[in-house]
Coordinates of C-alpha atoms in Angstrom, one line a residue:
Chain V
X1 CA -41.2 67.9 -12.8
X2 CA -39.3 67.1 -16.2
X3 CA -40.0 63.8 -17.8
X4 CA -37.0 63.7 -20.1
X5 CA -33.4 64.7 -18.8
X6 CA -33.5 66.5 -22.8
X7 CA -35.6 68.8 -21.0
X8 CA -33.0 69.8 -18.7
X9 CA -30.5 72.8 -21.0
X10 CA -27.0 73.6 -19.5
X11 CA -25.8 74.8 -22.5
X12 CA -26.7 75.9 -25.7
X13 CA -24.6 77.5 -28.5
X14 CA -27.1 77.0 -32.3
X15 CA -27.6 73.8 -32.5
X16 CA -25.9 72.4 -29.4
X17 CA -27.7 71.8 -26.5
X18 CA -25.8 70.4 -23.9
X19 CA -28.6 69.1 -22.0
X20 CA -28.5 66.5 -18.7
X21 CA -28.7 63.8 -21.1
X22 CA -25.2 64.0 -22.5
X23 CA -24.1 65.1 -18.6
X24 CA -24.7 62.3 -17.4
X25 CA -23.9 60.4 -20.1
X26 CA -20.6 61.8 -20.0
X27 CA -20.0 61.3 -16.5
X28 CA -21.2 57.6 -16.8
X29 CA -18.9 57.0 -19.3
X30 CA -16.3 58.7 -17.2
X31 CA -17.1 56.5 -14.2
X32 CA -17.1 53.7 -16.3
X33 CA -13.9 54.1 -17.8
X34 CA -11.8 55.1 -14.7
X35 CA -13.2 52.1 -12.9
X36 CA -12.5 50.0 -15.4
X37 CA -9.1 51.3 -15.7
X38 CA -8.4 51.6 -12.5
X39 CA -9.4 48.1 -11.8
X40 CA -7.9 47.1 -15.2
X41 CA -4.6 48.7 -14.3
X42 CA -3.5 46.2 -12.0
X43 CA -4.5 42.7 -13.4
X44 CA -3.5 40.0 -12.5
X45 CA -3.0 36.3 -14.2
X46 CA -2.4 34.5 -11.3
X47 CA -4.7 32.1 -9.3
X48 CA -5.1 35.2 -6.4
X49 CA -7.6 37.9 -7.6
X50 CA -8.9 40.9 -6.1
X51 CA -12.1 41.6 -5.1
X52 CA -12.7 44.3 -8.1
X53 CA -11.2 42.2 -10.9
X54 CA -13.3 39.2 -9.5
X55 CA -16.2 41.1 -9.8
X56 CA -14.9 42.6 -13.4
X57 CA -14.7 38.7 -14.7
X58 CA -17.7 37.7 -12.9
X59 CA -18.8 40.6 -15.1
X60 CA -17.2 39.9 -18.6
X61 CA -17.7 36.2 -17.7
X62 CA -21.8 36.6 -17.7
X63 CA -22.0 38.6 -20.5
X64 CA -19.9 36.3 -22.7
X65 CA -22.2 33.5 -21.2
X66 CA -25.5 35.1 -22.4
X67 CA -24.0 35.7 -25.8
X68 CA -23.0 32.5 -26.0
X69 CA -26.1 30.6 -24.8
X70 CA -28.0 33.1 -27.0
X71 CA -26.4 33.5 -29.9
X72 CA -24.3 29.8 -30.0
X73 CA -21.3 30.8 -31.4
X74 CA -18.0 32.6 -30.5
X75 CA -19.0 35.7 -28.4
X76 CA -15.7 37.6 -28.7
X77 CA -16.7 39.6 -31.4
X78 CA -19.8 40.7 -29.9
X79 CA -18.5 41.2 -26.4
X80 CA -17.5 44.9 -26.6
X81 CA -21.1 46.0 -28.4
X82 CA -23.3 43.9 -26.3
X83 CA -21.3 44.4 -23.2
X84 CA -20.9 48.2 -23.3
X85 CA -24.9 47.7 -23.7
X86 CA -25.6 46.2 -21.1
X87 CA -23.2 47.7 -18.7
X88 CA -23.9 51.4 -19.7
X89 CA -27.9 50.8 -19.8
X90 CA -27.3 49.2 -16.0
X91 CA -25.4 51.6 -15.0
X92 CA -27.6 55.0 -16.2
X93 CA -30.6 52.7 -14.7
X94 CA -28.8 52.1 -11.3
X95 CA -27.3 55.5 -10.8
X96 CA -30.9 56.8 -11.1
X97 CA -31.2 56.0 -6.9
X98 CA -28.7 58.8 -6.9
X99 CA -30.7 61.9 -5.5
X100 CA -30.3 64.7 -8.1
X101 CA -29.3 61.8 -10.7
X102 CA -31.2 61.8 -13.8
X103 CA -30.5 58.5 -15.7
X104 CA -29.6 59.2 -19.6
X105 CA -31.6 55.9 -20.1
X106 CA -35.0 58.1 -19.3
X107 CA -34.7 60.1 -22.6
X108 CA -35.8 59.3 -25.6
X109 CA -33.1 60.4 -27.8
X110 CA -30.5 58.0 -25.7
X111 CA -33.0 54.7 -26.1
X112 CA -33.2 56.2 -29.7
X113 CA -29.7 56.4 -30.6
X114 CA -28.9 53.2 -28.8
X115 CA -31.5 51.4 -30.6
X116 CA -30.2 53.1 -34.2
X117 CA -27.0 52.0 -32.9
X118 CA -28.3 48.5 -32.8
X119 CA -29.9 48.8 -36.2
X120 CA -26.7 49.8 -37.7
X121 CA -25.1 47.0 -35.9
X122 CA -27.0 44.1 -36.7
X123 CA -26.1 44.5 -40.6
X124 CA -22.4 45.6 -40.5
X125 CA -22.2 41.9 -38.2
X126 CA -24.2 40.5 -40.8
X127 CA -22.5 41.6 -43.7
X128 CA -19.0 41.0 -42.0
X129 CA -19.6 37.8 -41.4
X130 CA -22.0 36.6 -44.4
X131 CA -21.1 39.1 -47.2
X132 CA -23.2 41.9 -48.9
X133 CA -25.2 39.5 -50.8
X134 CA -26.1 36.4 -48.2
X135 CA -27.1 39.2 -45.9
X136 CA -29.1 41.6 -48.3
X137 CA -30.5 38.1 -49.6
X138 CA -32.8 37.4 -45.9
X139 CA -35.1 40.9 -46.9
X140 CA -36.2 38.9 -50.1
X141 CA -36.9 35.9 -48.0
X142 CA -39.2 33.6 -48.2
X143 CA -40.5 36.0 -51.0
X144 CA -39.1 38.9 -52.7
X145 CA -42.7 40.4 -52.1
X146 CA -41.7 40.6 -48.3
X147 CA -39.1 43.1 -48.6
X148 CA -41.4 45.9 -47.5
X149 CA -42.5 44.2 -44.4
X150 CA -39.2 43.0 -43.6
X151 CA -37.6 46.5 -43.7
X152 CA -40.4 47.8 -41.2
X153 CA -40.0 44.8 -39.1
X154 CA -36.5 46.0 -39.2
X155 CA -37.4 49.7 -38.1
X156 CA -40.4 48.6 -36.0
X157 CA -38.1 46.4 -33.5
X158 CA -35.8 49.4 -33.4
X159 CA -38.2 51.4 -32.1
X160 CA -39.5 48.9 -30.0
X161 CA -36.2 48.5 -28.7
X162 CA -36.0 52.5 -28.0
X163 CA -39.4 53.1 -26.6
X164 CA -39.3 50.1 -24.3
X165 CA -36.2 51.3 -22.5
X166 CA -37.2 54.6 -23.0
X167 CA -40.9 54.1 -21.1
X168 CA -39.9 52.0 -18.4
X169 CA -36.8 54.2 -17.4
X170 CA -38.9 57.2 -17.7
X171 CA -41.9 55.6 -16.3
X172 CA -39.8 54.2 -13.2
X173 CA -38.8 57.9 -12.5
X174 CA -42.1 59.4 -12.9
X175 CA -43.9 57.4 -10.9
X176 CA -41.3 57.3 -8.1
X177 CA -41.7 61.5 -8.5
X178 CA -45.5 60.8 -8.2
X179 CA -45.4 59.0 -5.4
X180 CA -42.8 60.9 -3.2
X181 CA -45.3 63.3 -3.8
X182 CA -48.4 61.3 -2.6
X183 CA -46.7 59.0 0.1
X184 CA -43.3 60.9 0.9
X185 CA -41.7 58.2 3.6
X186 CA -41.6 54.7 3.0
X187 CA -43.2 54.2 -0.4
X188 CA -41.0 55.7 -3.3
X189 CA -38.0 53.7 -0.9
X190 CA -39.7 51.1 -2.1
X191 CA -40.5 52.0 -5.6
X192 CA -36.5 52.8 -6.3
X193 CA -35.5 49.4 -5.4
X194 CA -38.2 48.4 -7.6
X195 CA -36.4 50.7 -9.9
X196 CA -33.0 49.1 -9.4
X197 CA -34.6 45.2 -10.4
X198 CA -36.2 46.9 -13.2
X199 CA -33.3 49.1 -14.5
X200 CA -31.4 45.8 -14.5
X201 CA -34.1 44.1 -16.3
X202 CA -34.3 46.8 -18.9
X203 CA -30.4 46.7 -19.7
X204 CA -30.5 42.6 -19.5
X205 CA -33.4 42.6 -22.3
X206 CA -31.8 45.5 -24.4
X207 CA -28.7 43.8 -24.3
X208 CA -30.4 40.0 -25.1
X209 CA -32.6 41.8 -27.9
X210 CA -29.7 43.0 -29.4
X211 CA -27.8 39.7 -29.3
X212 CA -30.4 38.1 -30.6
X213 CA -30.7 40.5 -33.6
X214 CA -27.2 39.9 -34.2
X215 CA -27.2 36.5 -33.8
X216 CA -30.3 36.0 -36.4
X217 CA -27.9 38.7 -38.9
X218 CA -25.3 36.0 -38.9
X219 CA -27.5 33.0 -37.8
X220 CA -27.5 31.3 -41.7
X221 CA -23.6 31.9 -42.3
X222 CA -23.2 29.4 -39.4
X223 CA -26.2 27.4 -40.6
X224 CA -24.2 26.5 -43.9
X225 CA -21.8 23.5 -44.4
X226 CA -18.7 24.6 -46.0
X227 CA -18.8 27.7 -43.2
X228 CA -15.7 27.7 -41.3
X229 CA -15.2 29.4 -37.8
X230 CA -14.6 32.9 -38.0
X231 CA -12.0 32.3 -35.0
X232 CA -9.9 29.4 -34.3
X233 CA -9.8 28.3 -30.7
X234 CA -7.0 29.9 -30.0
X235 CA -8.0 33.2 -30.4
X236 CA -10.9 32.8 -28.4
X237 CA -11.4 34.9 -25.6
X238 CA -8.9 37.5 -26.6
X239 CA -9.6 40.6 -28.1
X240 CA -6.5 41.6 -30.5
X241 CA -5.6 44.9 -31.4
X242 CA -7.2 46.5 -34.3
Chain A
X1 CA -42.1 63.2 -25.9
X2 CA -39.7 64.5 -28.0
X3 CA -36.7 63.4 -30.0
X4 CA -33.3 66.1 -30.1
X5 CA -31.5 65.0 -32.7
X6 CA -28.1 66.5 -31.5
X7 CA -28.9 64.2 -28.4
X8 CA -29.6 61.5 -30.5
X9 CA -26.1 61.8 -33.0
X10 CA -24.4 62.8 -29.4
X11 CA -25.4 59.9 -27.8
X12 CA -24.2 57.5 -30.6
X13 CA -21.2 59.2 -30.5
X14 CA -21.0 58.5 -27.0
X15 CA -21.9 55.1 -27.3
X16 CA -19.7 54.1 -29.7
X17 CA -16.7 56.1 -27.8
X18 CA -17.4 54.4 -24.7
X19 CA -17.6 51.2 -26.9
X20 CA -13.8 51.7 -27.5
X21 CA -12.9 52.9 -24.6
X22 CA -14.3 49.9 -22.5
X23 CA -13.0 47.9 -25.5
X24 CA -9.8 48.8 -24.7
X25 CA -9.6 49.6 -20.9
X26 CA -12.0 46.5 -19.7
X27 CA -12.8 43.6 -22.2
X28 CA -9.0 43.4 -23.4
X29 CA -7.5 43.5 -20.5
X30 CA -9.9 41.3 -18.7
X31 CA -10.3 38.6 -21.4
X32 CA -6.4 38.4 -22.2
X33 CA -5.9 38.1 -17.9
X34 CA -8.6 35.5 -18.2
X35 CA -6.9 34.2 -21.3
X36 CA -3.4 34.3 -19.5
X37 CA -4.5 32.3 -16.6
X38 CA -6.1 29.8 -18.0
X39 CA -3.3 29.1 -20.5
X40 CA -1.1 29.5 -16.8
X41 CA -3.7 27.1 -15.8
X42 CA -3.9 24.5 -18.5
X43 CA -0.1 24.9 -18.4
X44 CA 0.1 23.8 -14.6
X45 CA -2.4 21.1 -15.2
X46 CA 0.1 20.0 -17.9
X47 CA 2.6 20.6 -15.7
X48 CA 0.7 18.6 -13.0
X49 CA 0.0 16.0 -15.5
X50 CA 3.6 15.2 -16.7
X51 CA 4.5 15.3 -13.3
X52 CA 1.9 12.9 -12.0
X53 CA 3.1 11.0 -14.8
X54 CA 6.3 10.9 -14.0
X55 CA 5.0 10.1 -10.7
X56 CA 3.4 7.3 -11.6
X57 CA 6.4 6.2 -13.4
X58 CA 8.6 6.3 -10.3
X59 CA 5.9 4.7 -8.4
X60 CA 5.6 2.5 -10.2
X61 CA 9.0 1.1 -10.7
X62 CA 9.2 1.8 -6.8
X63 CA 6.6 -0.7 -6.7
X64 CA 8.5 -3.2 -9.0
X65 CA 11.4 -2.7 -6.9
X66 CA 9.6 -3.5 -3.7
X67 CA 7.9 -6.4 -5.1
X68 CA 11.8 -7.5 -6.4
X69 CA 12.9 -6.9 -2.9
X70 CA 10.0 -8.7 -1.0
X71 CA 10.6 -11.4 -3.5
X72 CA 14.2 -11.6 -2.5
X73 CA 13.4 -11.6 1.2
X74 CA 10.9 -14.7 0.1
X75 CA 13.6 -16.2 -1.5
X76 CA 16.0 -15.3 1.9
X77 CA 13.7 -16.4 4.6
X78 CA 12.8 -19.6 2.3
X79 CA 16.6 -20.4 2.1
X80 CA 17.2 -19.9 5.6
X81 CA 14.1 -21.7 6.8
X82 CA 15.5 -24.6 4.5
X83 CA 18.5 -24.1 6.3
X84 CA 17.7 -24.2 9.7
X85 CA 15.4 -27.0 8.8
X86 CA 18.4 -29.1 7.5
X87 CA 20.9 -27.8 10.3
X88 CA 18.5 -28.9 12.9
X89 CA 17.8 -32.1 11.5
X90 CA 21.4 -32.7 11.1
X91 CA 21.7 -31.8 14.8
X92 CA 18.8 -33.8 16.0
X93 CA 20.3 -36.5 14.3
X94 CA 24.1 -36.1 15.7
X95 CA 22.0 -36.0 19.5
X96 CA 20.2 -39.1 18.5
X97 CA 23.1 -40.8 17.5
X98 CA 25.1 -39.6 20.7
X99 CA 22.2 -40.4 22.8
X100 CA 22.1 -44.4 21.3
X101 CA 25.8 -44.5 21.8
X102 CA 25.8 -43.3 25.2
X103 CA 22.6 -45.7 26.1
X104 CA 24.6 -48.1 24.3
X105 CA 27.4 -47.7 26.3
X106 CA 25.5 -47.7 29.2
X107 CA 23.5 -50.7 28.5
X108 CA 26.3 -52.1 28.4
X109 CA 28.1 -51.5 31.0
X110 CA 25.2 -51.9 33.2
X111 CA 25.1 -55.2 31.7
X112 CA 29.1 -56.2 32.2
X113 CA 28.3 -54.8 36.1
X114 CA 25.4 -56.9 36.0
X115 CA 26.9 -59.8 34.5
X116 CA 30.0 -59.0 37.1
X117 CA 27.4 -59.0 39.9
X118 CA 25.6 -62.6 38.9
X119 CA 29.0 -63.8 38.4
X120 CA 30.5 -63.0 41.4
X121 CA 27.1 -63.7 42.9
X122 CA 27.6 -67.2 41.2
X123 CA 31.3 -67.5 42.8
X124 CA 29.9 -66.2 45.8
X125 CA 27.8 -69.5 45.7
X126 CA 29.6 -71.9 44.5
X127 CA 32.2 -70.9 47.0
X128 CA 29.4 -71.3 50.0
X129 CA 28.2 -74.3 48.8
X130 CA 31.9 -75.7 48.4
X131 CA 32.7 -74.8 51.7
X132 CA 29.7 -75.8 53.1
X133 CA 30.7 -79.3 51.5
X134 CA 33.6 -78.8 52.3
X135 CA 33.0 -78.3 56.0
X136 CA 30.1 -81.1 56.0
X137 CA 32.4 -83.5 54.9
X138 CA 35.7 -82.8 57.1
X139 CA 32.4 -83.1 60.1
X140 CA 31.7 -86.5 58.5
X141 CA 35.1 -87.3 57.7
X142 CA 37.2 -90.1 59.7
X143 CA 39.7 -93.2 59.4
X144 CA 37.1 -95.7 57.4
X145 CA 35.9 -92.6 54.6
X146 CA 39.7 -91.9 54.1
X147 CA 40.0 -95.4 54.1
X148 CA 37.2 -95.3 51.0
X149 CA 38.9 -92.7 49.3
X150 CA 42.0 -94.7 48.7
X151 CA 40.0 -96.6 46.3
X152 CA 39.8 -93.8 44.0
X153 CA 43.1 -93.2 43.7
X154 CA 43.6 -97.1 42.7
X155 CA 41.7 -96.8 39.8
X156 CA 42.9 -93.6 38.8
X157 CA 46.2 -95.1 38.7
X158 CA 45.2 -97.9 37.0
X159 CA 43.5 -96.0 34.5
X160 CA 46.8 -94.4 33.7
X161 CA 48.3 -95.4 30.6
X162 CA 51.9 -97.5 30.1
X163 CA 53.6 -94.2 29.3
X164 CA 52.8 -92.3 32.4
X165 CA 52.7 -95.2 34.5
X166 CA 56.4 -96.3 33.4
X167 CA 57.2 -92.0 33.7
X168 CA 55.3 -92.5 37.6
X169 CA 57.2 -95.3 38.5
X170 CA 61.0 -93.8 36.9
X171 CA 59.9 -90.8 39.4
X172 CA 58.7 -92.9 42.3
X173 CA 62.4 -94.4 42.4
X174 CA 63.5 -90.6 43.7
X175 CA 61.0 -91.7 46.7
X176 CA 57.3 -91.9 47.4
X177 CA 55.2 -90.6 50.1
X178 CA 51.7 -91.2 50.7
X179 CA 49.9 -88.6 52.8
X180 CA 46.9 -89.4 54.6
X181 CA 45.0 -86.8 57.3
X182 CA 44.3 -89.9 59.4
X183 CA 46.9 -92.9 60.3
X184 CA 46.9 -95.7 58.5
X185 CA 46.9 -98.8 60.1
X186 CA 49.5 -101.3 59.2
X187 CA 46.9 -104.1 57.0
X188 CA 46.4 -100.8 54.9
X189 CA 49.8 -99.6 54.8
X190 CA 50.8 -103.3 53.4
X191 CA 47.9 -103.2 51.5
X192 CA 48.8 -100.0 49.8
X193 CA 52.9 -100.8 50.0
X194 CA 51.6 -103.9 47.4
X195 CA 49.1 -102.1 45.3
X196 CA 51.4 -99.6 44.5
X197 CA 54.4 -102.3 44.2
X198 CA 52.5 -103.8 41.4
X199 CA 51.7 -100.5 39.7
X200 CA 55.1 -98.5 39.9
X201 CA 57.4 -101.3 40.7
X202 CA 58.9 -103.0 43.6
X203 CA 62.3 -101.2 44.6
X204 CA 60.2 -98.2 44.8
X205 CA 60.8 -96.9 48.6
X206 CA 57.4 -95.8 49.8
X207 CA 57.1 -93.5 53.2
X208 CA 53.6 -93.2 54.9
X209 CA 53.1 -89.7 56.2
X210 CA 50.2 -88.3 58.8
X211 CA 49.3 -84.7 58.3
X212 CA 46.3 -83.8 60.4
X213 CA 45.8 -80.4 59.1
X214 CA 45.2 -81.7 55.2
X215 CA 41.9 -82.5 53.5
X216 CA 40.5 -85.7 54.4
X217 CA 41.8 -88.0 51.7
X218 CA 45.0 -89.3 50.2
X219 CA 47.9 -87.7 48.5
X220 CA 50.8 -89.1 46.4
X221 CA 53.9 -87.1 46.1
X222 CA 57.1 -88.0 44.4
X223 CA 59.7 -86.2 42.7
X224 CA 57.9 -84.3 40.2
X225 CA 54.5 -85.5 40.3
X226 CA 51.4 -85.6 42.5
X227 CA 48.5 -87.4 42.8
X228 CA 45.7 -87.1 45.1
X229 CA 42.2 -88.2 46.1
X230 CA 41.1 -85.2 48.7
X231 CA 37.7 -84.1 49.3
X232 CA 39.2 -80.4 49.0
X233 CA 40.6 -81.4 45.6
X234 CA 36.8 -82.8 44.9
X235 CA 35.2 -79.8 46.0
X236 CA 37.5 -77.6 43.9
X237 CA 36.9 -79.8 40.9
X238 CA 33.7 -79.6 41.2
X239 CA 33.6 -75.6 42.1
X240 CA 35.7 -75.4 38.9
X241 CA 33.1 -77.4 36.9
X242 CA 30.0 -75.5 38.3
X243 CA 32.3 -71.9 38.0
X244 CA 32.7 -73.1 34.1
X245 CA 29.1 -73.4 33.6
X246 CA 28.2 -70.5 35.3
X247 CA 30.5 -68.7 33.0
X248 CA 29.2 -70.2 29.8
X249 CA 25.7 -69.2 30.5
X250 CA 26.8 -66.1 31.4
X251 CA 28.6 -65.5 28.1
X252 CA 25.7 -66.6 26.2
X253 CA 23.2 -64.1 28.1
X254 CA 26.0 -61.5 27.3
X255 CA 26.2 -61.9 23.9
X256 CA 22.1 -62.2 23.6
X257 CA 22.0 -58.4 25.1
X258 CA 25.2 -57.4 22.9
X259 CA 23.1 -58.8 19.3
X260 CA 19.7 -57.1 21.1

């Protein structure tokens, strides 16, 4: 039994290892992107839906909800981050009842670079929206003597962020591989769709941690007086073209 | 627990590809179709809007209108009620007024066909009564009452004045006849042959005539004149008289029902 999909080689040429991690990554992202653009491809604006691009608002709709109710300001700009967050985290975590499926989620280096990715994230938002200085000017806060613990707070949450996902996917799948060997029938049945509620758990928390790292990034540029809204209310809900 | 780096820059990569790609083949798309039909939305709303207002605008002068129109009927109905109202009185009062005149009329005439009735009721009467007289007497009557009844006739013709009597007696000269319904007997011939020659003269040629069929009484008849003493003559007089009274009351209850 492996206990990280990294574990798992199907190529290797130096220093690249194609390993089952970045398979089924890939063919996440694959399935990802051809449903959505094969729901996408044949949208409609009028009052009819189908069922897919019911379910793909229903979808978008949530997320921009959460970031909303979390984060209390326009969620446009963090749709596409959170989102693909959330969605790619659920997905890797609901794919794993899959028989031969190893979710991407499970390995370390995934919850890794996702949480890096998050780390990155939360200062490029901050420093979009509040400038280099505002933003660098929350490590020195309350005291310039708290810049130390604020960078590792910084780094600890990232890895908190990685290892959480990381052991719960990865604990999910082991014991559900312990148990099919202890109590083969009914059991580990049970234990995956324990697996599904807590795969969607896991990519609900990522996703709010992260928008709630974000949100406390750009929290005091909202917090000040003269602040204007980074979009009018026209341009809310629409992504433009970059 | 281990951490392969070329996983870990792989997988950021990946991330941040699929980032882009769901960018651009799910979040745009989705949010501007969300974005499109709620501006489709809040455009039919608007649309809905005007229109209801416009709506309410029509309806509204549709309810104006209709109140105009029901106040015009009002106005109608009150008109022709006032109308009718005025036209039936006027006819009420024409039928009333033709009704008086025709009871009018009627009264009266029933009152002329009563007033005919009494009247001839009255002549009826009088006519009884006369003839009853009349017949009483001629029962009672003989020589000695006609002999009475000459007596009248004296004074009657010497009640006469000068003129008349001198107009008598130039007529009597043309001849005289006395007619009696019994015969005289020859003391009262004489005695009437010298009354009369004292009244009217004496060349005047008198003639003593029996009639049995005339009244009981005595007539004298000369050219041009008559006088007489009958009991018929009486009886008519005095019909006459009663007839005349009859008739004046009979006007006065007439014109007390035509001033009722």
């Amino acid at each position: 039994m492996t206990i990280s999909p990294d574990q798992t080689v199907w190529f290797e040429f130096g220093f690249i290892r194609i390993s089952s991690t970045l398979l089924f990554t890939w063919l996440v992202m694959a399935l990802l992107v051809l449903l959505a653009r094969w729901i996408t491809h044949r949208l409609a604006a009028d009052a009819t839906l189908s069922p897919w691009q019911n379910l793909l608002e229903v979808l978008v709709e949530g997320i921009q909800g959460q970031i909303r109710d979390i984060a209390r300001r326009d969620s446009v700009p963090y749709l596409p981050f959170v989102g693909t967050l959330f969605v790619f985290i659920a997905t890797c975590n609901l794919l794993a009842i899959v028989p031969g499926f190893e979710p991407p989620t499970g390995s370390l280096s995934t919850t890794t670079a996702l949480a890096l990715c998050v780390l990155v994230a939360v200062p490029l938002f901050g420093i979009r929206r509040r400038g280099w200085r505002a933003y660098l000017r929350d490590y020195l806060e309350p005291t310039p003597i708290m810049l130390p613990l604020n960078l590792v707070g910084e780094l600890a949450r990232t890895l908190a962020l990685a290892v959480r996902l990381y052991g719960n996917v990865m604990s999910g799948a082991v014991v559900g591989a312990i148990l099919l060997i202890i109590t083969p029938l009914f059991f580990p049945v049970l234990m995956h769709a324990l697996e599904l509620l807590t795969g969607i758990i896991q990519a609900y928390i990522f996703a709010v941690l992260a928008t709630v790292y974000l949100a406390a990034a750009t929290a005091a540029h909202d917090l000040s007086p003269h602040a204007s809204s980074p979009s009018s209310s026209e341009d809310e809900g629409r992504i433009h073209e970059p | 627990m281990q951490i392969d780096w070329f996983t870990v820059v792989a997988q950021i990569v990946n991330f941040l590809l699929l980032v882009w790609l769901l960018k651009r083949f799910l979040y745009r798309p989705v949010l501007n179709a969300m974005a499109a039909r709620r501006q489709k939305i809040a455009a039919a709303l608007e649309e809905a809007q005007a229109k209801t207002q416009q709506a309410e605008v029509a309806a509204q002068a549709c309810r104006e209108r209709q109140a105009a129109l029901e106040a015009q009927r009002e106005a109608w109905l009150a008109e022709a009620r006032q109308d009718v109202a005025a036209r039936r009185e006027e006819w009420l009062s024409a039928a009333w007024r033709e009704v008086e005149v025709q009871r009018a009329d009627w009264l009266a005439a029933w009152r002329r066909e009563q007033a005919e009735g009494q009247r001839a009721l009255q002549r009826e009467a009088v006519h009884r009564l006369i003839e009853a007289l009349r017949h009483a007497l001629r029962e009672l009557a003989d020589a000695d009452l006609e002999r009475r009844m000459l007596e009248p006739l004296l004074t009657r013709l010497r009640a006469l004045d000068t003129g008349e009597r001198t107009a008598l007696a130039q007529a009597a000269l043309g001849g005289c006849t006395v007619t009696t319904a019994f015969p005289l007997d020859t003391a009262l011939q004489q005695y009437w042959r010298t009354v009369l020659h004292s009244l009217l003269g004496t060349e005047t040629p008198f003639g003593f005539h029996h009639d049995p069929n005339a009244a009981c009484g005595i007539t004298l008849e000369m050219p041009g004149h008559r006088l007489a003493w009958t009991l018929d003559s009486y009886l008519d007089g005095f019909g006459e008289a009663l007839t005349q009274v009859l008739n004046a009351q009979a006007a006065v209850v007439a014109n007390d029902h035509a001033r009722s």
